[in-house]
Structure formats: C-alpha cells, structure tokens
mmCIF file of C-alpha atoms and ligand atoms in Angstrom:
data_model
loop_
_atom_site.group_PDB
_atom_site.id
_atom_site.type_symbol
_atom_site.label_atom_id
_atom_site.label_comp_id
_atom_site.label_asym_id
_atom_site.label_seq_id
_atom_site.Cartn_x
_atom_site.Cartn_y
_atom_site.Cartn_z
ATOM 1 C CA MET A 1 5.238 10.425 2.837
ATOM 2 C CA ASN A 2 2.951 13.116 0.504
ATOM 3 C CA THR A 3 0.286 11.997 2.337
ATOM 4 C CA LYS A 4 -2.336 13.300 5.328
ATOM 5 C CA VAL A 5 -1.920 11.658 8.453
ATOM 6 C CA GLU A 6 -4.870 12.161 10.584
ATOM 7 C CA GLN A 7 -4.038 10.742 14.483
ATOM 8 C CA LYS A 8 -6.443 10.478 17.421
ATOM 9 C CA ILE A 9 -4.854 10.084 20.900
ATOM 10 C CA VAL A 10 -6.311 9.004 23.820
ATOM 11 C CA SER A 11 -4.168 10.293 26.308
ATOM 12 C CA PRO A 12 -4.163 12.406 29.791
ATOM 13 C CA SER A 13 0.324 12.814 27.535
ATOM 14 C CA ALA A 14 -1.539 12.966 23.706
ATOM 15 C CA LYS A 15 0.704 15.371 22.548
ATOM 16 C CA ALA A 16 3.648 13.899 23.897
ATOM 17 C CA ILE A 17 3.685 10.918 22.387
ATOM 18 C CA TYR A 18 1.658 12.731 18.588
ATOM 19 C CA LYS A 19 4.822 14.508 19.146
ATOM 20 C CA ALA A 20 6.757 11.152 19.035
ATOM 21 C CA SER A 21 5.524 9.587 16.219
ATOM 22 C CA HIS A 22 5.842 12.867 14.055
ATOM 23 C CA GLN A 23 10.104 11.808 14.940
ATOM 24 C CA GLU A 24 9.045 8.452 13.801
ATOM 25 C CA LEU A 25 6.934 9.295 10.302
ATOM 26 C CA GLN A 26 9.906 11.496 9.902
ATOM 27 C CA ARG A 27 13.057 8.906 10.432
ATOM 28 C CA LEU A 28 10.930 6.310 8.299
ATOM 29 C CA GLU A 29 11.099 9.083 5.280
ATOM 30 C CA GLN A 30 14.270 9.418 5.962
ATOM 31 C CA THR A 31 14.768 5.579 5.595
ATOM 32 C CA MET A 32 12.422 4.183 3.313
ATOM 33 C CA SER A 33 12.031 7.228 0.949
ATOM 34 C CA PHE A 34 12.592 6.679 -2.747
ATOM 35 C CA TYR A 35 12.814 10.746 -3.114
ATOM 36 C CA LYS A 36 15.228 10.736 -0.232
ATOM 37 C CA GLU A 37 18.630 11.277 -1.618
ATOM 38 C CA GLU A 38 20.122 9.588 1.633
ATOM 39 C CA SER A 39 17.373 7.393 1.832
ATOM 40 C CA ASP A 40 18.579 3.233 2.774
ATOM 41 C CA VAL A 41 16.460 2.770 -0.358
ATOM 42 C CA SER A 42 18.710 5.595 -2.364
ATOM 43 C CA LEU A 43 21.753 4.053 -1.313
ATOM 44 C CA LEU A 44 20.825 0.958 -3.167
ATOM 45 C CA ASN A 45 19.449 2.224 -5.601
ATOM 46 C CA ARG A 46 22.842 4.302 -6.139
ATOM 47 C CA TYR A 47 24.442 0.853 -5.690
ATOM 48 C CA ALA A 48 22.464 -0.698 -8.416
ATOM 49 C CA GLY A 49 24.081 -3.524 -10.393
ATOM 50 C CA ILE A 50 27.672 -2.186 -8.129
ATOM 51 C CA LYS A 51 27.732 -3.632 -4.650
ATOM 52 C CA ALA A 52 25.555 -4.495 -1.045
ATOM 53 C CA ILE A 53 24.655 -2.325 0.389
ATOM 54 C CA THR A 54 24.054 -2.902 4.689
ATOM 55 C CA LEU A 55 20.802 -1.424 5.793
ATOM 56 C CA SER A 56 19.320 -1.536 9.501
ATOM 57 C CA LYS A 57 17.506 -4.249 10.302
ATOM 58 C CA GLU A 58 13.828 -2.775 9.741
ATOM 59 C CA THR A 59 15.570 -1.576 6.244
ATOM 60 C CA MET A 60 16.119 -5.754 6.048
ATOM 61 C CA ALA A 61 12.795 -6.676 7.373
ATOM 62 C CA ILE A 62 9.990 -4.384 5.133
ATOM 63 C CA LEU A 63 12.261 -5.882 2.439
ATOM 64 C CA GLN A 64 12.164 -9.155 3.114
ATOM 65 C CA ARG A 65 8.565 -8.838 3.773
ATOM 66 C CA ALA A 66 7.310 -6.739 0.231
ATOM 67 C CA GLN A 67 10.209 -9.809 -1.620
ATOM 68 C CA ASP A 68 7.840 -11.539 -0.147
ATOM 69 C CA ILE A 69 4.569 -11.241 -1.000
ATOM 70 C CA ALA A 70 5.836 -10.268 -4.856
ATOM 71 C CA SER A 71 6.454 -14.182 -4.794
ATOM 72 C CA GLN A 72 3.765 -15.392 -2.734
ATOM 73 C CA SER A 73 1.343 -12.621 -5.436
ATOM 74 C CA ASN A 74 3.297 -14.091 -7.784
ATOM 75 C CA GLY A 75 4.934 -10.314 -9.086
ATOM 76 C CA ALA A 76 1.267 -8.468 -8.772
ATOM 77 C CA PHE A 77 2.719 -6.838 -5.857
ATOM 78 C CA ASN A 78 6.255 -5.493 -6.970
ATOM 79 C CA PRO A 79 8.925 -3.366 -5.141
ATOM 80 C CA LEU A 80 11.329 -2.651 -8.214
ATOM 81 C CA LEU A 81 8.994 -1.117 -10.451
ATOM 82 C CA ALA A 82 10.062 1.870 -9.817
ATOM 83 C CA PRO A 83 11.408 1.903 -13.427
ATOM 84 C CA LEU A 84 8.710 0.878 -15.119
ATOM 85 C CA ILE A 85 6.450 3.812 -12.093
ATOM 86 C CA GLN A 86 9.597 7.075 -13.724
ATOM 87 C CA LEU A 87 8.425 5.653 -17.103
ATOM 88 C CA TRP A 88 4.523 6.309 -16.323
ATOM 89 C CA LYS A 89 5.390 9.580 -14.117
ATOM 90 C CA SER A 90 7.772 11.162 -17.617
ATOM 91 C CA ALA A 91 4.897 10.054 -19.854
ATOM 92 C CA GLY A 92 2.200 12.609 -17.761
ATOM 93 C CA ILE A 93 4.610 15.449 -18.459
ATOM 94 C CA LYS A 94 5.417 14.891 -21.685
ATOM 95 C CA ASN A 95 1.660 14.218 -21.992
ATOM 96 C CA GLN A 96 2.992 10.892 -25.110
ATOM 97 C CA LEU A 97 2.315 8.034 -24.102
ATOM 98 C CA PRO A 98 5.564 5.251 -23.571
ATOM 99 C CA THR A 99 6.187 3.049 -26.762
ATOM 100 C CA CYS A 100 6.510 -0.720 -26.529
ATOM 101 C CA ASP A 101 9.376 -0.721 -26.642
ATOM 102 C CA GLU A 102 10.366 1.443 -23.576
ATOM 103 C CA ILE A 103 8.042 -0.783 -21.587
ATOM 104 C CA LYS A 104 9.869 -3.495 -22.761
ATOM 105 C CA SER A 105 13.397 -2.255 -22.232
ATOM 106 C CA THR A 106 11.902 -1.216 -18.791
ATOM 107 C CA LEU A 107 10.009 -4.009 -18.100
ATOM 108 C CA ALA A 108 13.679 -6.480 -18.166
ATOM 109 C CA ARG A 109 14.925 -3.814 -14.971
ATOM 110 C CA CYS A 110 11.793 -4.396 -12.696
ATOM 111 C CA LYS A 111 12.052 -8.193 -11.673
ATOM 112 C CA PRO A 112 11.672 -8.815 -8.569
ATOM 113 C CA LYS A 113 14.425 -11.061 -8.407
ATOM 114 C CA ASN A 114 16.828 -8.463 -8.969
ATOM 115 C CA LEU A 115 16.534 -7.563 -5.579
ATOM 116 C CA VAL A 116 18.666 -10.084 -2.736
ATOM 117 C CA LEU A 117 18.987 -10.121 0.290
ATOM 118 C CA ASP A 118 21.591 -11.312 2.483
ATOM 119 C CA HIS A 119 20.386 -12.030 6.184
ATOM 120 C CA ASN A 120 23.549 -13.060 7.773
ATOM 121 C CA HIS A 121 25.146 -10.150 6.652
ATOM 122 C CA GLY A 122 22.868 -7.743 6.853
ATOM 123 C CA THR A 123 22.753 -6.536 2.873
ATOM 124 C CA ALA A 124 20.955 -6.276 0.798
ATOM 125 C CA TYR A 125 21.643 -5.406 -3.546
ATOM 126 C CA LEU A 126 20.127 -4.999 -6.352
ATOM 127 C CA LYS A 127 21.761 -7.234 -8.962
ATOM 128 C CA GLN A 128 20.793 -5.321 -12.117
ATOM 129 C CA LYS A 129 22.154 -2.060 -12.791
ATOM 130 C CA GLY A 130 18.919 0.106 -13.850
ATOM 131 C CA SER A 131 16.936 -1.348 -10.882
ATOM 132 C CA MET A 132 14.967 0.318 -8.049
ATOM 133 C CA VAL A 133 13.400 -0.699 -4.951
ATOM 134 C CA ASP A 134 9.468 1.712 -4.597
ATOM 135 C CA LEU A 135 8.090 0.928 -1.858
ATOM 136 C CA GLY A 136 5.374 3.156 -2.238
ATOM 137 C CA GLY A 137 2.335 -0.211 -2.176
ATOM 138 C CA ILE A 138 3.556 -1.480 0.989
ATOM 139 C CA GLY A 139 5.617 2.024 3.580
ATOM 140 C CA LYS A 140 2.709 3.751 4.692
ATOM 141 C CA GLY A 141 1.360 0.216 6.781
ATOM 142 C CA LEU A 142 5.123 0.048 7.893
ATOM 143 C CA ALA A 143 3.945 3.207 8.950
ATOM 144 C CA ALA A 144 0.921 2.826 10.491
ATOM 145 C CA ASP A 145 2.766 -0.069 11.750
ATOM 146 C CA VAL A 146 5.146 1.992 13.614
ATOM 147 C CA CYS A 147 2.897 4.453 15.380
ATOM 148 C CA CYS A 148 0.483 2.395 16.728
ATOM 149 C CA ASP A 149 3.668 0.547 18.387
ATOM 150 C CA LEU A 150 4.993 3.538 19.401
ATOM 151 C CA TYR A 151 0.965 4.333 21.276
ATOM 152 C CA GLN A 152 1.090 1.066 22.696
ATOM 153 C CA LYS A 153 4.197 1.949 23.829
ATOM 154 C CA MET A 154 3.677 4.425 25.679
ATOM 155 C CA GLY A 155 0.574 3.329 27.985
ATOM 156 C CA VAL A 156 -2.220 3.985 25.239
ATOM 157 C CA THR A 157 -5.143 1.626 24.421
ATOM 158 C CA SER A 158 -7.470 3.997 22.158
ATOM 159 C CA ALA A 159 -5.966 5.046 19.303
ATOM 160 C CA PHE A 160 -6.390 5.545 15.309
ATOM 161 C CA VAL A 161 -3.977 6.281 12.491
ATOM 162 C CA ASN A 162 -4.715 7.441 8.758
ATOM 163 C CA LEU A 163 -2.317 7.353 6.684
ATOM 164 C CA GLY A 164 -3.564 8.342 3.322
ATOM 165 C CA GLY A 165 -6.471 5.620 3.649
ATOM 166 C CA ASN A 166 -4.272 3.658 5.572
ATOM 167 C CA VAL A 167 -6.679 3.056 9.085
ATOM 168 C CA LYS A 168 -5.000 1.621 12.079
ATOM 169 C CA THR A 169 -6.477 1.216 15.124
ATOM 170 C CA ILE A 170 -6.010 0.461 18.648
ATOM 171 C CA GLY A 171 -8.734 -0.696 21.632
ATOM 172 C CA GLN A 172 -11.973 1.034 21.298
ATOM 173 C CA HIS A 173 -13.037 4.279 20.569
ATOM 174 C CA PRO A 174 -13.607 6.143 23.788
ATOM 175 C CA ASP A 175 -17.325 5.853 23.934
ATOM 176 C CA GLN A 176 -16.605 1.822 24.454
ATOM 177 C CA LYS A 177 -17.987 1.139 20.820
ATOM 178 C CA PRO A 178 -14.834 0.197 18.039
ATOM 179 C CA TRP A 179 -13.667 2.154 15.468
ATOM 180 C CA THR A 180 -15.522 3.266 12.357
ATOM 181 C CA VAL A 181 -12.910 3.857 9.525
ATOM 182 C CA GLY A 182 -14.939 4.268 5.969
ATOM 183 C CA LEU A 183 -14.305 2.761 2.689
ATOM 184 C CA GLN A 184 -14.554 5.759 0.342
ATOM 185 C CA HIS A 185 -16.744 5.577 -2.458
ATOM 186 C CA PRO A 186 -14.294 4.902 -5.586
ATOM 187 C CA ASP A 187 -16.477 6.808 -8.112
ATOM 188 C CA LYS A 188 -17.719 9.485 -5.607
ATOM 189 C CA PRO A 189 -15.731 12.412 -4.064
ATOM 190 C CA ARG A 190 -13.461 12.139 -1.106
ATOM 191 C CA GLY A 191 -15.155 11.741 1.100
ATOM 192 C CA HIS A 192 -18.358 9.861 -0.195
ATOM 193 C CA CYS A 193 -18.491 6.258 1.531
ATOM 194 C CA TYR A 194 -20.267 3.379 0.423
ATOM 195 C CA GLY A 195 -20.179 2.145 3.246
ATOM 196 C CA ALA A 196 -17.541 1.355 6.804
ATOM 197 C CA ILE A 197 -15.587 -0.629 8.945
ATOM 198 C CA LEU A 198 -16.457 -0.817 12.462
ATOM 199 C CA CYS A 199 -13.329 -2.559 14.183
ATOM 200 C CA SER A 200 -11.202 -2.568 17.254
ATOM 201 C CA ASP A 201 -7.204 -3.431 17.184
ATOM 202 C CA LEU A 202 -7.391 -3.645 13.242
ATOM 203 C CA SER A 203 -6.143 -2.556 10.476
ATOM 204 C CA VAL A 204 -7.841 -0.721 6.946
ATOM 205 C CA VAL A 205 -5.917 -0.382 4.143
ATOM 206 C CA THR A 206 -7.892 0.137 1.147
ATOM 207 C CA SER A 207 -6.555 0.751 -2.440
ATOM 208 C CA GLY A 208 -8.644 1.746 -5.882
ATOM 209 C CA GLY A 209 -7.534 3.113 -9.387
ATOM 210 C CA TYR A 210 -8.973 6.807 -8.204
ATOM 211 C CA GLU A 211 -7.082 7.091 -5.815
ATOM 212 C CA ARG A 212 -3.966 9.543 -7.869
ATOM 213 C CA TYR A 213 -3.132 8.960 -11.800
ATOM 214 C CA THR A 214 -2.012 10.706 -14.608
ATOM 215 C CA GLU A 215 -2.945 12.559 -17.274
ATOM 216 C CA ILE A 216 -2.355 11.851 -20.997
ATOM 217 C CA ASP A 217 -4.279 12.585 -24.154
ATOM 218 C CA CYS A 218 -7.463 13.946 -21.326
ATOM 219 C CA ILE A 219 -7.387 9.576 -21.007
ATOM 220 C CA LYS A 220 -6.336 8.941 -17.118
ATOM 221 C CA TYR A 221 -4.000 6.185 -16.631
ATOM 222 C CA HIS A 222 -3.733 5.549 -12.297
ATOM 223 C CA HIS A 223 -1.293 4.464 -9.741
ATOM 224 C CA ILE A 224 -0.831 1.417 -9.710
ATOM 225 C CA LEU A 225 0.910 -0.447 -12.446
ATOM 226 C CA ASP A 226 0.563 -4.346 -13.293
ATOM 227 C CA GLY A 227 3.896 -5.379 -13.893
ATOM 228 C CA ARG A 228 3.649 -8.589 -17.083
ATOM 229 C CA THR A 229 2.002 -5.760 -18.624
ATOM 230 C CA GLY A 230 3.799 -2.555 -17.871
ATOM 231 C CA PHE A 231 0.570 -0.510 -18.407
ATOM 232 C CA PRO A 232 -1.892 0.442 -14.829
ATOM 233 C CA ALA A 233 -3.321 -2.698 -13.990
ATOM 234 C CA THR A 234 -7.130 -3.433 -14.906
ATOM 235 C CA SER A 235 -9.062 -5.473 -13.821
ATOM 236 C CA ASP A 236 -12.618 -5.778 -13.555
ATOM 237 C CA LEU A 237 -12.026 -4.208 -10.065
ATOM 238 C CA LYS A 238 -12.277 -0.782 -8.601
ATOM 239 C CA SER A 239 -11.113 -0.926 -5.195
ATOM 240 C CA VAL A 240 -10.010 -4.117 -2.722
ATOM 241 C CA THR A 241 -10.088 -2.679 1.245
ATOM 242 C CA VAL A 242 -7.823 -5.394 3.302
ATOM 243 C CA LEU A 243 -8.539 -6.146 6.920
ATOM 244 C CA SER A 244 -5.728 -7.644 8.753
ATOM 245 C CA GLU A 245 -3.822 -7.547 12.199
ATOM 246 C CA SER A 246 -0.613 -6.193 10.567
ATOM 247 C CA SER A 247 -0.946 -2.098 8.219
ATOM 248 C CA MET A 248 2.009 -3.508 6.365
ATOM 249 C CA THR A 249 0.871 -6.485 5.618
ATOM 250 C CA ALA A 250 -2.737 -4.634 4.558
ATOM 251 C CA ASP A 251 -1.114 -2.394 2.452
ATOM 252 C CA ALA A 252 0.973 -4.776 0.556
ATOM 253 C CA LEU A 253 -2.234 -7.242 -0.127
ATOM 254 C CA SER A 254 -3.912 -4.557 -1.454
ATOM 255 C CA THR A 255 -2.177 -3.903 -3.694
ATOM 256 C CA ALA A 256 -1.633 -6.827 -5.322
ATOM 257 C CA ALA A 257 -5.471 -8.219 -4.694
ATOM 258 C CA PHE A 258 -6.271 -4.858 -7.157
ATOM 259 C CA VAL A 259 -3.855 -5.597 -9.934
ATOM 260 C CA MET A 260 -5.080 -9.666 -9.739
ATOM 261 C CA GLY A 261 -8.715 -8.748 -9.775
ATOM 262 C CA LEU A 262 -11.474 -10.228 -8.140
ATOM 263 C CA GLU A 263 -11.444 -14.543 -8.515
ATOM 264 C CA LYS A 264 -7.669 -13.744 -7.954
ATOM 265 C CA GLY A 265 -7.630 -11.464 -5.430
ATOM 266 C CA VAL A 266 -10.402 -13.156 -3.557
ATOM 267 C CA ASP A 267 -8.501 -16.218 -3.540
ATOM 268 C CA PHE A 268 -4.807 -14.785 -2.719
ATOM 269 C CA ILE A 269 -6.690 -13.088 1.097
ATOM 270 C CA TYR A 270 -8.010 -16.628 0.827
ATOM 271 C CA ASN A 271 -4.697 -17.624 0.789
ATOM 272 C CA SER A 272 -3.128 -15.105 3.106
ATOM 273 C CA ASP A 273 -3.025 -14.306 6.742
ATOM 274 C CA ALA A 274 -5.287 -11.304 6.367
ATOM 275 C CA LEU A 275 -8.192 -11.262 8.162
ATOM 276 C CA GLY A 276 -10.649 -11.052 4.423
ATOM 277 C CA GLY A 277 -11.365 -7.995 2.337
ATOM 278 C CA ILE A 278 -13.842 -6.253 0.679
ATOM 279 C CA PHE A 279 -13.967 -6.076 -3.398
ATOM 280 C CA PHE A 280 -15.532 -2.901 -5.103
ATOM 281 C CA THR A 281 -16.051 -4.495 -8.724
ATOM 282 C CA THR A 282 -16.740 -2.997 -12.302
ATOM 283 C CA SER A 283 -20.083 -3.368 -12.041
ATOM 284 C CA ASN A 284 -20.676 -1.572 -8.992
ATOM 285 C CA GLU A 285 -20.596 -5.160 -6.393
ATOM 286 C CA VAL A 286 -20.114 -6.109 -3.458
ATOM 287 C CA TYR A 287 -17.579 -8.793 -2.969
ATOM 288 C CA LEU A 288 -17.002 -9.624 0.651
ATOM 289 C CA THR A 289 -14.377 -12.642 2.474
ATOM 290 C CA LYS A 290 -15.776 -14.275 5.115
ATOM 291 C CA GLY A 291 -13.745 -13.117 7.421
ATOM 292 C CA VAL A 292 -14.403 -9.732 7.300
ATOM 293 C CA ARG A 293 -18.615 -9.870 7.273
ATOM 294 C CA PRO A 294 -18.957 -9.462 11.695
ATOM 295 C CA TYR A 295 -16.967 -6.043 10.121
ATOM 296 C CA VAL A 296 -19.129 -3.912 7.801
ATOM 297 C CA LYS A 297 -21.505 -1.957 7.289
ATOM 298 C CA LEU A 298 -23.554 -0.881 3.847
ATOM 299 C CA LEU A 299 -24.283 2.154 4.053
ATOM 300 C CA GLU A 300 -25.238 1.609 0.303
ATOM 301 C CA ARG A 301 -28.020 0.306 -2.002
ATOM 302 C CA LEU A 302 -25.981 -1.925 -3.685
ATOM 303 C CA THR A 303 -25.729 -6.157 -4.858
ATOM 304 C CA CYS A 304 -22.711 -7.569 -1.986
ATOM 305 C CA TYR A 305 -22.606 -10.639 -2.046
ATOM 306 C CA GLU A 306 -20.348 -14.001 0.117
ATOM 307 C CA ILE A 307 -17.652 -14.853 -1.451
HETATM 308 P P1 AMP B 1 -1.754 1.963 -2.855
HETATM 309 O O1 AMP B 1 -1.382 3.014 -3.105
HETATM 310 O O2 AMP B 1 -0.478 0.758 -1.750
HETATM 311 O O3 AMP B 1 -1.534 1.082 -3.790
HETATM 312 O O4 AMP B 1 0.258 1.659 -3.322
HETATM 313 C C1 AMP B 1 0.314 2.454 -4.809
HETATM 314 C C2 AMP B 1 2.069 2.907 -4.630
HETATM 315 O O5 AMP B 1 2.670 1.790 -4.377
HETATM 316 C C3 AMP B 1 2.063 2.809 -6.092
HETATM 317 O O6 AMP B 1 2.021 5.149 -6.077
HETATM 318 C C4 AMP B 1 3.385 3.125 -6.568
HETATM 319 O O7 AMP B 1 4.890 4.233 -6.090
HETATM 320 C C5 AMP B 1 3.649 1.980 -6.533
HETATM 321 N N1 AMP B 1 3.195 0.844 -6.826
HETATM 322 C C6 AMP B 1 2.761 0.135 -8.220
HETATM 323 N N2 AMP B 1 2.678 -0.067 -8.410
HETATM 324 C C7 AMP B 1 2.410 -1.248 -7.510
HETATM 325 C C8 AMP B 1 2.573 -2.957 -7.654
HETATM 326 N N3 AMP B 1 1.944 -3.550 -8.682
HETATM 327 N N4 AMP B 1 3.393 -3.322 -6.721
HETATM 328 C C9 AMP B 1 4.086 -3.255 -5.863
HETATM 329 N N5 AMP B 1 3.338 -1.535 -5.224
HETATM 330 C C10 AMP B 1 3.071 -0.584 -7.183
HETATM 331 MG MG1 MG B 2 -1.123 -1.158 -0.869
#
C-alpha cells in the first residue's frame, strides 16, 4: 500500500495476531492494488470495454461503496479517476503541465457511471475502453477495518492501527484512557499536531493537499484531483478529518469533503452516516461539526468554530 503501518495490539498473543493481520494486509494488497498485475482491480481495468469480470463478494462490496459515495458526493469522490492520476504523474515526470486537450480527453474516461456492478452474477464491468478503477481514496480505510475485525475475532479488546494517517481504534488505551490520535498541522513538519482526538472504537481519517504531490516547474500539484476540472482540487481547505465507526467510510468521505470545500463539505458530512468532521481552512481556521466537539482537544491557539 506504499505506506507505513503502525499497530498496537494489547494481548498476550499480540505477536501471532500481528502476523495474521500482516497476512490480511498482504491479501488485500494482492486483490485491491492498482499496481499488482493479478489484482481484481487490474483484471477489471484490463478488460475495460471488453467483458465483465467475476469478483469476490469483498471486492464487489468495496466497489459498490465507492460507487455509492461517488453518487452521494456528485463525483467529488470518484474511484474512476485513475487515467487522470496517471496523466498528472507523467506530467510530473516530464516536468510539463498537461494540455487542456489532454485533460479533456482523459476526463471522458473517468465517468463514475462507466462502472457497472451486477450483484446477482457477482460481476463488474468497465463499459468504456481506457477506463480504470483506483481505490487509493478508500482502500486504506478498508484495510483498517479489516485489521480491526481480525483483532476482535481474535479476542482483542484494546488496539490501534494507523495506515498512513488512516487510524482506527478498538476499546481503550491499556491505561484505561481513550486512545489519542494526533491531528497533523497541514503546514508544519510531520508529527507536529494542531490538535488531538480522544476516542474509543472509532476511526479518524484525514485527507490533505500537503500529503503527497507532484512538482512541475517548482510548483506543487497535490494528489487529490477534482474530476470536474481535471486539476488538483483547489478549495478553501488545507485538510479534512472525518470521524466514523467505519474507516472505509471515513476514508472516502474525507477525500470527497476535501474536494468539495468547506461549505459543501460540511453539508455533505452532516448528511452522511459519519459522526462528523474537522475542517482546517486555507486561512488557518478550524471548523468542527457538532458531533465531534466532545472528542477534540486543540493543542494550538487557532480560531475554532462549531458549525
Ligand atoms: P486520500 O489520501 O484518501 O484522500 O486519497 C487520495 C488518493 O485517492 C490519491 O492518491 C488517488 O489515488 C486517489 N484520488 C485522488 N483524487 C481522488 C478523488 N477525487 N476521488 C477518489 N479518489 C481520489
Ligand atoms: Mg480517502
């Protein structure tokens, strides 16, 4: 998954549980990765415009969830952006911005409706040749959920998993306090937190433009793209953090809300099944939805609004 994974498992069998979770993560990577040739995602992409592919229930479920969130967010979250992601990656390598024509023709292959799911037959089909699925905006959330399901099946009542900023907690910290999840300051070095979330049995996921980027002519173009413009999302936000029981939900919703911007993003989170969100704006103000207030501890003097 091209990310650092941190696990804290409180159990006399922690080592065995860690090993089992490692295997689960490898299994997920083998099925969901865009880059593994034999993954379900690669198979689906390879047969775009050719034929429907039979997939496991697990892959069908994540594709369905991704498609639902794409439709609820009016395409702000879009699991079919892979051709555009590739265009921006190669632009970075060539150190040359994509042309308007390139963006336009690429976007034609990125329509979420190109993905057709048939649950009766257990198949998925990409209608248009050149269309491709990329689960980068939701996959780490799924992986955190899978790890926590495994911990619980193995009797663990206290655990923490962090997949590159995608955190999920089970129960309480061993010292009988809630787990503490840091909120990365978008402009400061990694590990510098502007606040923290104190929580049990919750997932905390952040999407931000500062996380990963391509540089072209010394200008940074970040990794979260807007499928309506074809460019990296430019909103009034530096980051969005979403709290939800499901990490898969928090992952996809944080990406969507980041693309939408503050006003639409807040509405979207209120209308979702997430507990709420924390919005860090480009003017360095913090907006909290009502549901998250009891969990948030600010560590810096920032203007903070409940919205
Ligand atoms: P995240 O870090 O969860 O916000 O997701 C970012 C990753 O998801 C990127 O590295 C891309 O692989 C993919 N991605 C980029 N933009 C979007 C988008 N608008 N919707 C869904 N996935 C996206
Ligand atoms: Mg995400």
